[in-house]
JSON list of C-alpha atoms and ligand atoms in Angstrom, two decimals:
[
{"chain": "A", "resi": 21, "resn": "MET", "atom": "CA", "xyz": [-1.79, 6.36, -9.07]},
{"chain": "A", "resi": 22, "resn": "GLN", "atom": "CA", "xyz": [0.91, 5.92, -6.47]},
{"chain": "A", "resi": 23, "resn": "LEU", "atom": "CA", "xyz": [2.33, 2.56, -6.15]},
{"chain": "A", "resi": 24, "resn": "PHE", "atom": "CA", "xyz": [3.29, 1.22, -2.74]},
{"chain": "A", "resi": 25, "resn": "ILE", "atom": "CA", "xyz": [5.17, -1.98, -1.79]},
{"chain": "A", "resi": 26, "resn": "ASP", "atom": "CA", "xyz": [3.13, -4.37, 0.59]},
{"chain": "A", "resi": 27, "resn": "SER", "atom": "CA", "xyz": [6.05, -5.86, 2.56]},
{"chain": "A", "resi": 28, "resn": "ALA", "atom": "CA", "xyz": [8.19, -5.66, 5.82]},
{"chain": "A", "resi": 29, "resn": "ASP", "atom": "CA", "xyz": [11.06, -7.36, 4.12]},
{"chain": "A", "resi": 30, "resn": "PRO", "atom": "CA", "xyz": [14.07, -4.83, 3.75]},
{"chain": "A", "resi": 31, "resn": "ASN", "atom": "CA", "xyz": [15.48, -7.05, 0.88]},
{"chain": "A", "resi": 32, "resn": "GLU", "atom": "CA", "xyz": [12.29, -7.08, -1.05]},
{"chain": "A", "resi": 33, "resn": "ILE", "atom": "CA", "xyz": [11.71, -3.32, -0.45]},
{"chain": "A", "resi": 34, "resn": "LYS", "atom": "CA", "xyz": [15.39, -2.38, -1.46]},
{"chain": "A", "resi": 35, "resn": "THR", "atom": "CA", "xyz": [14.83, -4.42, -4.75]},
{"chain": "A", "resi": 36, "resn": "ALA", "atom": "CA", "xyz": [11.69, -2.88, -5.66]},
{"chain": "A", "resi": 37, "resn": "TRP", "atom": "CA", "xyz": [12.88, 0.65, -4.40]},
{"chain": "A", "resi": 38, "resn": "ASP", "atom": "CA", "xyz": [15.75, 0.40, -6.96]},
{"chain": "A", "resi": 39, "resn": "TRP", "atom": "CA", "xyz": [13.20, -0.28, -9.88]},
{"chain": "A", "resi": 40, "resn": "GLY", "atom": "CA", "xyz": [12.35, 3.49, -9.28]},
{"chain": "A", "resi": 41, "resn": "ILE", "atom": "CA", "xyz": [8.51, 2.92, -9.12]},
{"chain": "A", "resi": 42, "resn": "ILE", "atom": "CA", "xyz": [7.77, 2.80, -5.37]},
{"chain": "A", "resi": 43, "resn": "ASP", "atom": "CA", "xyz": [5.93, 5.69, -3.63]},
{"chain": "A", "resi": 44, "resn": "GLY", "atom": "CA", "xyz": [5.35, 4.11, -0.32]},
{"chain": "A", "resi": 45, "resn": "VAL", "atom": "CA", "xyz": [5.62, 1.05, 1.94]},
{"chain": "A", "resi": 46, "resn": "THR", "atom": "CA", "xyz": [2.92, -0.74, 3.89]},
{"chain": "A", "resi": 47, "resn": "THR", "atom": "CA", "xyz": [3.63, -3.28, 6.62]},
{"chain": "A", "resi": 48, "resn": "ASN", "atom": "CA", "xyz": [1.51, -5.17, 8.98]},
{"chain": "A", "resi": 49, "resn": "PRO", "atom": "CA", "xyz": [2.00, -7.50, 11.80]},
{"chain": "A", "resi": 50, "resn": "SER", "atom": "CA", "xyz": [1.79, -10.64, 9.69]},
{"chain": "A", "resi": 51, "resn": "LEU", "atom": "CA", "xyz": [4.27, -9.37, 7.22]},
{"chain": "A", "resi": 52, "resn": "ALA", "atom": "CA", "xyz": [6.69, -8.34, 10.10]},
{"chain": "A", "resi": 53, "resn": "SER", "atom": "CA", "xyz": [6.39, -11.60, 11.68]},
{"chain": "A", "resi": 54, "resn": "LYS", "atom": "CA", "xyz": [7.90, -13.32, 8.45]},
{"chain": "A", "resi": 55, "resn": "VAL", "atom": "CA", "xyz": [10.93, -11.20, 8.44]},
{"chain": "A", "resi": 56, "resn": "GLY", "atom": "CA", "xyz": [12.79, -12.95, 11.42]},
{"chain": "A", "resi": 57, "resn": "LYS", "atom": "CA", "xyz": [14.51, -9.77, 12.82]},
{"chain": "A", "resi": 58, "resn": "PRO", "atom": "CA", "xyz": [13.43, -7.63, 15.78]},
{"chain": "A", "resi": 59, "resn": "TYR", "atom": "CA", "xyz": [10.89, -5.04, 14.67]},
{"chain": "A", "resi": 60, "resn": "PRO", "atom": "CA", "xyz": [12.72, -1.86, 15.55]},
{"chain": "A", "resi": 61, "resn": "GLU", "atom": "CA", "xyz": [15.72, -3.08, 13.37]},
{"chain": "A", "resi": 62, "resn": "ILE", "atom": "CA", "xyz": [13.24, -3.88, 10.48]},
{"chain": "A", "resi": 63, "resn": "ILE", "atom": "CA", "xyz": [11.79, -0.29, 10.77]},
{"chain": "A", "resi": 64, "resn": "GLN", "atom": "CA", "xyz": [15.23, 1.35, 10.66]},
{"chain": "A", "resi": 65, "resn": "GLU", "atom": "CA", "xyz": [16.21, -0.76, 7.75]},
{"chain": "A", "resi": 66, "resn": "ILE", "atom": "CA", "xyz": [13.15, 0.16, 5.57]},
{"chain": "A", "resi": 67, "resn": "LEU", "atom": "CA", "xyz": [13.43, 3.84, 6.71]},
{"chain": "A", "resi": 68, "resn": "GLY", "atom": "CA", "xyz": [17.18, 3.78, 5.65]},
{"chain": "A", "resi": 69, "resn": "ILE", "atom": "CA", "xyz": [16.02, 2.42, 1.94]},
{"chain": "A", "resi": 70, "resn": "VAL", "atom": "CA", "xyz": [13.17, 4.97, 0.89]},
{"chain": "A", "resi": 71, "resn": "ASP", "atom": "CA", "xyz": [13.74, 8.63, 0.33]},
{"chain": "A", "resi": 72, "resn": "GLU", "atom": "CA", "xyz": [12.37, 11.55, 2.38]},
{"chain": "A", "resi": 73, "resn": "ASN", "atom": "CA", "xyz": [9.15, 11.74, 0.40]},
{"chain": "A", "resi": 74, "resn": "THR", "atom": "CA", "xyz": [8.05, 8.24, 0.97]},
{"chain": "A", "resi": 75, "resn": "SER", "atom": "CA", "xyz": [5.62, 7.15, 3.58]},
{"chain": "A", "resi": 76, "resn": "VAL", "atom": "CA", "xyz": [6.06, 4.09, 5.64]},
{"chain": "A", "resi": 77, "resn": "SER", "atom": "CA", "xyz": [2.86, 2.72, 7.23]},
{"chain": "A", "resi": 78, "resn": "LEU", "atom": "CA", "xyz": [3.47, 0.96, 10.72]},
{"chain": "A", "resi": 79, "resn": "GLU", "atom": "CA", "xyz": [0.59, -0.71, 12.38]},
{"chain": "A", "resi": 80, "resn": "VAL", "atom": "CA", "xyz": [-0.51, -0.53, 16.19]},
{"chain": "A", "resi": 81, "resn": "ILE", "atom": "CA", "xyz": [-0.95, -3.82, 18.13]},
{"chain": "A", "resi": 82, "resn": "ALA", "atom": "CA", "xyz": [-3.38, -2.26, 20.72]},
{"chain": "A", "resi": 83, "resn": "THR", "atom": "CA", "xyz": [-7.01, -2.60, 20.15]},
{"chain": "A", "resi": 84, "resn": "ASP", "atom": "CA", "xyz": [-8.13, -0.04, 22.77]},
{"chain": "A", "resi": 85, "resn": "TYR", "atom": "CA", "xyz": [-8.23, 3.74, 22.41]},
{"chain": "A", "resi": 86, "resn": "GLU", "atom": "CA", "xyz": [-5.74, 4.59, 24.97]},
{"chain": "A", "resi": 87, "resn": "GLY", "atom": "CA", "xyz": [-3.24, 1.81, 23.87]},
{"chain": "A", "resi": 88, "resn": "MET", "atom": "CA", "xyz": [-3.73, 2.83, 20.21]},
{"chain": "A", "resi": 89, "resn": "LEU", "atom": "CA", "xyz": [-3.16, 6.47, 21.08]},
{"chain": "A", "resi": 90, "resn": "GLU", "atom": "CA", "xyz": [0.17, 5.45, 23.00]},
{"chain": "A", "resi": 91, "resn": "GLN", "atom": "CA", "xyz": [1.41, 3.05, 20.30]},
{"chain": "A", "resi": 92, "resn": "ALA", "atom": "CA", "xyz": [0.68, 5.41, 17.47]},
{"chain": "A", "resi": 93, "resn": "ARG", "atom": "CA", "xyz": [2.28, 8.29, 19.11]},
{"chain": "A", "resi": 94, "resn": "LYS", "atom": "CA", "xyz": [5.69, 6.18, 19.72]},
{"chain": "A", "resi": 95, "resn": "LEU", "atom": "CA", "xyz": [5.52, 4.98, 16.17]},
{"chain": "A", "resi": 96, "resn": "ALA", "atom": "CA", "xyz": [5.09, 8.47, 14.75]},
{"chain": "A", "resi": 97, "resn": "SER", "atom": "CA", "xyz": [7.72, 9.92, 16.78]},
{"chain": "A", "resi": 98, "resn": "ILE", "atom": "CA", "xyz": [10.32, 7.56, 15.02]},
{"chain": "A", "resi": 99, "resn": "ASP", "atom": "CA", "xyz": [10.31, 9.32, 11.71]},
{"chain": "A", "resi": 100, "resn": "GLU", "atom": "CA", "xyz": [8.21, 12.07, 10.01]},
{"chain": "A", "resi": 101, "resn": "ARG", "atom": "CA", "xyz": [7.62, 9.61, 7.23]},
{"chain": "A", "resi": 102, "resn": "VAL", "atom": "CA", "xyz": [5.70, 7.19, 9.36]},
{"chain": "A", "resi": 103, "resn": "VAL", "atom": "CA", "xyz": [2.05, 6.81, 8.86]},
{"chain": "A", "resi": 104, "resn": "VAL", "atom": "CA", "xyz": [0.16, 4.93, 11.58]},
{"chain": "A", "resi": 105, "resn": "LYS", "atom": "CA", "xyz": [-2.11, 1.90, 10.65]},
{"chain": "A", "resi": 106, "resn": "LEU", "atom": "CA", "xyz": [-5.21, 1.73, 12.82]},
{"chain": "A", "resi": 107, "resn": "PRO", "atom": "CA", "xyz": [-7.82, -0.91, 12.44]},
{"chain": "A", "resi": 108, "resn": "CYS", "atom": "CA", "xyz": [-11.25, 0.22, 11.38]},
{"chain": "A", "resi": 109, "resn": "THR", "atom": "CA", "xyz": [-13.24, -0.14, 14.80]},
{"chain": "A", "resi": 110, "resn": "THR", "atom": "CA", "xyz": [-14.84, 2.44, 16.96]},
{"chain": "A", "resi": 111, "resn": "ALA", "atom": "CA", "xyz": [-11.56, 2.81, 18.97]},
{"chain": "A", "resi": 112, "resn": "GLY", "atom": "CA", "xyz": [-9.71, 3.12, 15.77]},
{"chain": "A", "resi": 113, "resn": "LEU", "atom": "CA", "xyz": [-11.97, 5.79, 14.43]},
{"chain": "A", "resi": 114, "resn": "GLN", "atom": "CA", "xyz": [-11.83, 7.73, 17.75]},
{"chain": "A", "resi": 115, "resn": "ALA", "atom": "CA", "xyz": [-8.05, 7.54, 17.85]},
{"chain": "A", "resi": 116, "resn": "THR", "atom": "CA", "xyz": [-7.90, 8.67, 14.34]},
{"chain": "A", "resi": 117, "resn": "LYS", "atom": "CA", "xyz": [-9.74, 11.76, 15.10]},
{"chain": "A", "resi": 118, "resn": "GLU", "atom": "CA", "xyz": [-7.56, 12.61, 18.14]},
{"chain": "A", "resi": 119, "resn": "LEU", "atom": "CA", "xyz": [-4.25, 11.81, 16.17]},
{"chain": "A", "resi": 120, "resn": "GLY", "atom": "CA", "xyz": [-5.33, 14.18, 13.55]},
{"chain": "A", "resi": 121, "resn": "LYS", "atom": "CA", "xyz": [-5.41, 17.08, 15.94]},
{"chain": "A", "resi": 122, "resn": "GLU", "atom": "CA", "xyz": [-1.68, 16.30, 16.78]},
{"chain": "A", "resi": 123, "resn": "GLY", "atom": "CA", "xyz": [-0.76, 15.99, 13.08]},
{"chain": "A", "resi": 124, "resn": "ILE", "atom": "CA", "xyz": [-0.27, 12.31, 13.12]},
{"chain": "A", "resi": 125, "resn": "LEU", "atom": "CA", "xyz": [-1.18, 10.75, 9.96]},
{"chain": "A", "resi": 126, "resn": "VAL", "atom": "CA", "xyz": [-3.43, 7.66, 10.04]},
{"chain": "A", "resi": 127, "resn": "ASN", "atom": "CA", "xyz": [-3.74, 4.57, 7.58]},
{"chain": "A", "resi": 128, "resn": "MET", "atom": "CA", "xyz": [-7.09, 3.09, 8.34]},
{"chain": "A", "resi": 129, "resn": "THR", "atom": "CA", "xyz": [-6.68, -0.64, 7.73]},
{"chain": "A", "resi": 130, "resn": "LEU", "atom": "CA", "xyz": [-9.03, -3.56, 7.49]},
{"chain": "A", "resi": 131, "resn": "VAL", "atom": "CA", "xyz": [-11.69, -1.78, 5.47]},
{"chain": "A", "resi": 132, "resn": "PHE", "atom": "CA", "xyz": [-14.06, -4.00, 3.95]},
{"chain": "A", "resi": 133, "resn": "SER", "atom": "CA", "xyz": [-17.19, -1.90, 3.20]},
{"chain": "A", "resi": 134, "resn": "PRO", "atom": "CA", "xyz": [-18.16, 1.50, 1.92]},
{"chain": "A", "resi": 135, "resn": "ALA", "atom": "CA", "xyz": [-19.80, 2.26, 5.24]},
{"chain": "A", "resi": 136, "resn": "GLN", "atom": "CA", "xyz": [-16.57, 1.62, 6.97]},
{"chain": "A", "resi": 137, "resn": "ALA", "atom": "CA", "xyz": [-14.72, 3.95, 4.42]},
{"chain": "A", "resi": 138, "resn": "LEU", "atom": "CA", "xyz": [-17.16, 6.55, 4.91]},
{"chain": "A", "resi": 139, "resn": "LEU", "atom": "CA", "xyz": [-16.59, 6.50, 8.77]},
{"chain": "A", "resi": 140, "resn": "ALA", "atom": "CA", "xyz": [-12.83, 6.57, 8.17]},
{"chain": "A", "resi": 141, "resn": "ALA", "atom": "CA", "xyz": [-12.99, 9.54, 5.92]},
{"chain": "A", "resi": 142, "resn": "LYS", "atom": "CA", "xyz": [-15.22, 11.43, 8.43]},
{"chain": "A", "resi": 143, "resn": "ALA", "atom": "CA", "xyz": [-12.61, 10.53, 11.20]},
{"chain": "A", "resi": 144, "resn": "GLY", "atom": "CA", "xyz": [-9.93, 12.19, 9.00]},
{"chain": "A", "resi": 145, "resn": "ALA", "atom": "CA", "xyz": [-7.87, 9.10, 7.96]},
{"chain": "A", "resi": 146, "resn": "PHE", "atom": "CA", "xyz": [-5.02, 10.09, 5.68]},
{"chain": "A", "resi": 147, "resn": "TYR", "atom": "CA", "xyz": [-5.27, 6.84, 3.84]},
{"chain": "A", "resi": 148, "resn": "ILE", "atom": "CA", "xyz": [-8.29, 4.29, 3.69]},
{"chain": "A", "resi": 149, "resn": "SER", "atom": "CA", "xyz": [-7.26, 0.80, 2.99]},
{"chain": "A", "resi": 150, "resn": "PRO", "atom": "CA", "xyz": [-9.92, -1.37, 1.45]},
{"chain": "A", "resi": 151, "resn": "PHE", "atom": "CA", "xyz": [-8.90, -5.04, 1.47]},
{"chain": "A", "resi": 152, "resn": "VAL", "atom": "CA", "xyz": [-10.02, -5.88, -2.07]},
{"chain": "A", "resi": 153, "resn": "GLY", "atom": "CA", "xyz": [-8.36, -9.29, -2.20]},
{"chain": "A", "resi": 154, "resn": "ARG", "atom": "CA", "xyz": [-9.73, -10.61, 0.94]},
{"chain": "A", "resi": 155, "resn": "LEU", "atom": "CA", "xyz": [-13.36, -9.63, -0.41]},
{"chain": "A", "resi": 156, "resn": "ASP", "atom": "CA", "xyz": [-12.56, -11.29, -3.74]},
{"chain": "A", "resi": 157, "resn": "ASP", "atom": "CA", "xyz": [-11.23, -14.32, -2.00]},
{"chain": "A", "resi": 158, "resn": "ILE", "atom": "CA", "xyz": [-14.91, -14.88, -0.62]},
{"chain": "A", "resi": 159, "resn": "GLU", "atom": "CA", "xyz": [-16.95, -13.80, -3.55]},
{"chain": "A", "resi": 160, "resn": "GLU", "atom": "CA", "xyz": [-15.25, -13.04, -6.98]},
{"chain": "A", "resi": 161, "resn": "HIS", "atom": "CA", "xyz": [-15.33, -9.09, -7.96]},
{"chain": "A", "resi": 162, "resn": "SER", "atom": "CA", "xyz": [-16.94, -8.29, -4.64]},
{"chain": "A", "resi": 163, "resn": "GLY", "atom": "CA", "xyz": [-13.92, -6.49, -3.66]},
{"chain": "A", "resi": 164, "resn": "ASP", "atom": "CA", "xyz": [-13.72, -4.37, -6.79]},
{"chain": "A", "resi": 165, "resn": "ASP", "atom": "CA", "xyz": [-17.36, -3.49, -6.44]},
{"chain": "A", "resi": 166, "resn": "THR", "atom": "CA", "xyz": [-16.67, -2.36, -2.93]},
{"chain": "A", "resi": 167, "resn": "LEU", "atom": "CA", "xyz": [-13.71, -0.34, -4.11]},
{"chain": "A", "resi": 168, "resn": "GLU", "atom": "CA", "xyz": [-15.69, 1.40, -6.73]},
{"chain": "A", "resi": 169, "resn": "GLU", "atom": "CA", "xyz": [-18.53, 2.21, -4.36]},
{"chain": "A", "resi": 170, "resn": "ILE", "atom": "CA", "xyz": [-15.84, 3.75, -1.87]},
{"chain": "A", "resi": 171, "resn": "LEU", "atom": "CA", "xyz": [-14.31, 5.88, -4.67]},
{"chain": "A", "resi": 172, "resn": "THR", "atom": "CA", "xyz": [-17.84, 7.28, -5.57]},
{"chain": "A", "resi": 173, "resn": "ILE", "atom": "CA", "xyz": [-18.40, 8.08, -1.87]},
{"chain": "A", "resi": 174, "resn": "MET", "atom": "CA", "xyz": [-15.03, 10.03, -1.70]},
{"chain": "A", "resi": 175, "resn": "ASP", "atom": "CA", "xyz": [-15.92, 11.85, -4.88]},
{"chain": "A", "resi": 176, "resn": "ASN", "atom": "CA", "xyz": [-19.62, 12.67, -3.73]},
{"chain": "A", "resi": 177, "resn": "TYR", "atom": "CA", "xyz": [-18.36, 14.54, -0.64]},
{"chain": "A", "resi": 178, "resn": "ASP", "atom": "CA", "xyz": [-14.89, 15.64, -1.72]},
{"chain": "A", "resi": 179, "resn": "PHE", "atom": "CA", "xyz": [-13.35, 13.76, 1.27]},
{"chain": "A", "resi": 180, "resn": "GLU", "atom": "CA", "xyz": [-9.55, 14.37, 1.51]},
{"chain": "A", "resi": 181, "resn": "SER", "atom": "CA", "xyz": [-8.72, 10.82, 2.39]},
{"chain": "A", "resi": 182, "resn": "ALA", "atom": "CA", "xyz": [-6.85, 8.89, -0.37]},
{"chain": "A", "resi": 183, "resn": "VAL", "atom": "CA", "xyz": [-8.00, 5.48, -1.18]},
{"chain": "A", "resi": 184, "resn": "LEU", "atom": "CA", "xyz": [-5.28, 2.93, -1.01]},
{"chain": "A", "resi": 185, "resn": "TYR", "atom": "CA", "xyz": [-6.19, -0.32, -2.77]},
{"chain": "A", "resi": 186, "resn": "SER", "atom": "CA", "xyz": [-5.06, -3.03, -0.47]},
{"chain": "A", "resi": 187, "resn": "SER", "atom": "CA", "xyz": [-4.91, -6.91, -0.41]},
{"chain": "A", "resi": 188, "resn": "VAL", "atom": "CA", "xyz": [-3.80, -7.09, -3.87]},
{"chain": "A", "resi": 189, "resn": "ARG", "atom": "CA", "xyz": [-3.63, -10.58, -5.34]},
{"chain": "A", "resi": 190, "resn": "ASP", "atom": "CA", "xyz": [-2.60, -10.19, -9.01]},
{"chain": "A", "resi": 191, "resn": "VAL", "atom": "CA", "xyz": [-1.77, -7.91, -12.07]},
{"chain": "A", "resi": 192, "resn": "ALA", "atom": "CA", "xyz": [-5.52, -7.50, -12.74]},
{"chain": "A", "resi": 193, "resn": "HIS", "atom": "CA", "xyz": [-6.17, -5.89, -9.30]},
{"chain": "A", "resi": 194, "resn": "VAL", "atom": "CA", "xyz": [-3.35, -3.16, -9.96]},
{"chain": "A", "resi": 195, "resn": "GLN", "atom": "CA", "xyz": [-4.84, -2.44, -13.52]},
{"chain": "A", "resi": 196, "resn": "HIS", "atom": "CA", "xyz": [-8.30, -2.20, -12.04]},
{"chain": "A", "resi": 197, "resn": "ALA", "atom": "CA", "xyz": [-7.06, 0.04, -9.22]},
{"chain": "A", "resi": 198, "resn": "ALA", "atom": "CA", "xyz": [-5.52, 2.39, -11.99]},
{"chain": "A", "resi": 199, "resn": "ARG", "atom": "CA", "xyz": [-8.64, 2.14, -14.21]},
{"chain": "A", "resi": 200, "resn": "VAL", "atom": "CA", "xyz": [-11.12, 3.27, -11.60]},
{"chain": "A", "resi": 201, "resn": "GLY", "atom": "CA", "xyz": [-8.95, 5.91, -10.08]},
{"chain": "A", "resi": 202, "resn": "ALA", "atom": "CA", "xyz": [-7.73, 4.69, -6.78]},
{"chain": "A", "resi": 203, "resn": "ASP", "atom": "CA", "xyz": [-5.22, 7.07, -5.31]},
{"chain": "A", "resi": 204, "resn": "ALA", "atom": "CA", "xyz": [-2.75, 4.26, -4.55]},
{"chain": "A", "resi": 205, "resn": "ALA", "atom": "CA", "xyz": [-2.35, 0.66, -4.49]},
{"chain": "A", "resi": 206, "resn": "THR", "atom": "CA", "xyz": [-0.09, -1.34, -2.31]},
{"chain": "A", "resi": 207, "resn": "VAL", "atom": "CA", "xyz": [1.27, -4.39, -3.96]},
{"chain": "A", "resi": 208, "resn": "PRO", "atom": "CA", "xyz": [3.08, -7.51, -2.78]},
{"chain": "A", "resi": 209, "resn": "PHE", "atom": "CA", "xyz": [6.68, -8.04, -4.00]},
{"chain": "A", "resi": 210, "resn": "ASP", "atom": "CA", "xyz": [5.89, -10.91, -6.19]},
{"chain": "A", "resi": 211, "resn": "VAL", "atom": "CA", "xyz": [2.92, -9.14, -8.08]},
{"chain": "A", "resi": 212, "resn": "LEU", "atom": "CA", "xyz": [5.11, -5.92, -8.44]},
{"chain": "A", "resi": 213, "resn": "GLY", "atom": "CA", "xyz": [7.74, -8.17, -10.36]},
{"chain": "A", "resi": 214, "resn": "LYS", "atom": "CA", "xyz": [4.81, -9.43, -12.67]},
{"chain": "A", "resi": 215, "resn": "LEU", "atom": "CA", "xyz": [3.54, -5.93, -13.57]},
{"chain": "A", "resi": 216, "resn": "VAL", "atom": "CA", "xyz": [6.52, -5.47, -16.06]},
{"chain": "A", "resi": 217, "resn": "GLN", "atom": "CA", "xyz": [6.25, -8.97, -17.49]},
{"chain": "A", "resi": 218, "resn": "HIS", "atom": "CA", "xyz": [4.60, -9.65, -21.01]},
{"chain": "A", "resi": 219, "resn": "SER", "atom": "CA", "xyz": [5.40, -12.60, -23.52]},
{"chain": "A", "resi": 220, "resn": "LEU", "atom": "CA", "xyz": [5.22, -10.24, -26.43]},
{"chain": "A", "resi": 221, "resn": "THR", "atom": "CA", "xyz": [7.97, -7.86, -24.68]},
{"chain": "A", "resi": 222, "resn": "ASP", "atom": "CA", "xyz": [10.14, -11.00, -24.33]},
{"chain": "A", "resi": 223, "resn": "ALA", "atom": "CA", "xyz": [9.60, -12.11, -27.90]},
{"chain": "A", "resi": 224, "resn": "GLY", "atom": "CA", "xyz": [9.82, -8.76, -29.42]},
{"chain": "A", "resi": 225, "resn": "LEU", "atom": "CA", "xyz": [13.17, -8.16, -27.59]},
{"chain": "A", "resi": 226, "resn": "THR", "atom": "CA", "xyz": [14.51, -11.73, -28.77]},
{"chain": "A", "resi": 227, "resn": "LYS", "atom": "CA", "xyz": [13.56, -10.78, -32.34]},
{"chain": "A", "resi": 228, "resn": "PHE", "atom": "CA", "xyz": [15.14, -7.31, -32.27]},
{"chain": "A", "resi": 229, "resn": "LEU", "atom": "CA", "xyz": [18.42, -8.66, -30.97]},
{"chain": "A", "resi": 230, "resn": "ALA", "atom": "CA", "xyz": [18.39, -11.49, -33.56]},
{"chain": "A", "resi": 231, "resn": "ASP", "atom": "CA", "xyz": [17.68, -9.21, -36.50]},
{"chain": "A", "resi": 232, "resn": "TRP", "atom": "CA", "xyz": [20.42, -6.75, -35.21]},
{"chain": "A", "resi": 233, "resn": "GLU", "atom": "CA", "xyz": [22.90, -9.68, -34.68]},
{"chain": "A", "resi": 234, "resn": "ALA", "atom": "CA", "xyz": [22.22, -10.82, -38.24]},
{"chain": "A", "resi": 235, "resn": "SER", "atom": "CA", "xyz": [22.52, -7.41, -39.75]},
{"chain": "A", "resi": 236, "resn": "GLY", "atom": "CA", "xyz": [26.10, -6.80, -38.81]},
{"chain": "A", "resi": 237, "resn": "LEU", "atom": "CA", "xyz": [24.98, -3.16, -37.73]},
{"chain": "A", "resi": 238, "resn": "SER", "atom": "CA", "xyz": [26.75, -1.52, -34.74]},
{"chain": "A", "resi": 239, "resn": "LEU", "atom": "CA", "xyz": [25.88, 1.37, -32.45]},
{"chain": "A", "resi": 240, "resn": "PRO", "atom": "CA", "xyz": [27.58, 4.73, -32.98]},
{"chain": "A", "resi": 241, "resn": "ALA", "atom": "CA", "xyz": [30.92, 4.70, -31.40]},
{"chain": "B", "resi": 29, "resn": "E4P", "atom": "C1", "xyz": [-2.40, -3.34, 3.67]},
{"chain": "B", "resi": 29, "resn": "E4P", "atom": "O1", "xyz": [-1.74, -2.42, 3.97]},
{"chain": "B", "resi": 29, "resn": "E4P", "atom": "C2", "xyz": [-2.28, -4.72, 4.09]},
{"chain": "B", "resi": 29, "resn": "E4P", "atom": "O2", "xyz": [-0.98, -4.89, 4.53]},
{"chain": "B", "resi": 29, "resn": "E4P", "atom": "C3", "xyz": [-2.45, -5.77, 3.06]},
{"chain": "B", "resi": 29, "resn": "E4P", "atom": "O3", "xyz": [-2.69, -5.32, 1.80]},
{"chain": "B", "resi": 29, "resn": "E4P", "atom": "C4", "xyz": [-3.17, -7.01, 3.47]},
{"chain": "B", "resi": 29, "resn": "E4P", "atom": "O4", "xyz": [-3.27, -7.90, 2.34]},
{"chain": "B", "resi": 29, "resn": "E4P", "atom": "P1", "xyz": [-3.38, -9.50, 2.46]},
{"chain": "B", "resi": 29, "resn": "E4P", "atom": "O5", "xyz": [-4.78, -9.92, 2.34]},
{"chain": "B", "resi": 29, "resn": "E4P", "atom": "O6", "xyz": [-2.64, -10.01, 1.40]},
{"chain": "B", "resi": 29, "resn": "E4P", "atom": "O7", "xyz": [-2.79, -10.04, 3.86]}
]
């Protein structure tokens, strides 16, 4: 499973990138609004952190078809790693289809149902982003159930779109994403940090070091 960082903060992205486990970056207008820098500067900083194989999802603000096309083309022209995020609306679907003809990759965002995912796949979205956490916020497990239905639909018809598990709230969400076979999950910085943590790892390390210290042994010179 690919692991993306869900952040527009270059400091967070650089820290996670250096851990060596990041395959992509997703941003959204809310995340960008928290950074406190001009958006073009944020974009360039992010692109300067990740390597040539790493996608960076940038979202349009327009809600009409023509506006989405114009903004998507501009964002995609910044760098070949840019994937354009479009909301799952009729205008978004129509723009996804058109942009596909131009070779511009789309991440269809704000997907909350299997029906929306089906339409996004039919329109040719490169990534489909079900917001699992926001559904679970309303009703426990409903997000994970929706995700599994979406994966079944993708399998039934061999759609090429990748399912990008989004709106991750905790470690359990990431583990569920991997268990049910999501293609990727986009994870906030604080949850990424928690993925590596386990109390038995900490306790085990403390014991290993104490035993080693007590033994008087040394590593080979
Ligand atoms: C996905 O690309 C979105 O940026 C994101 O996962 C939204 O999640 P939220 O519900 O934490 O805002």
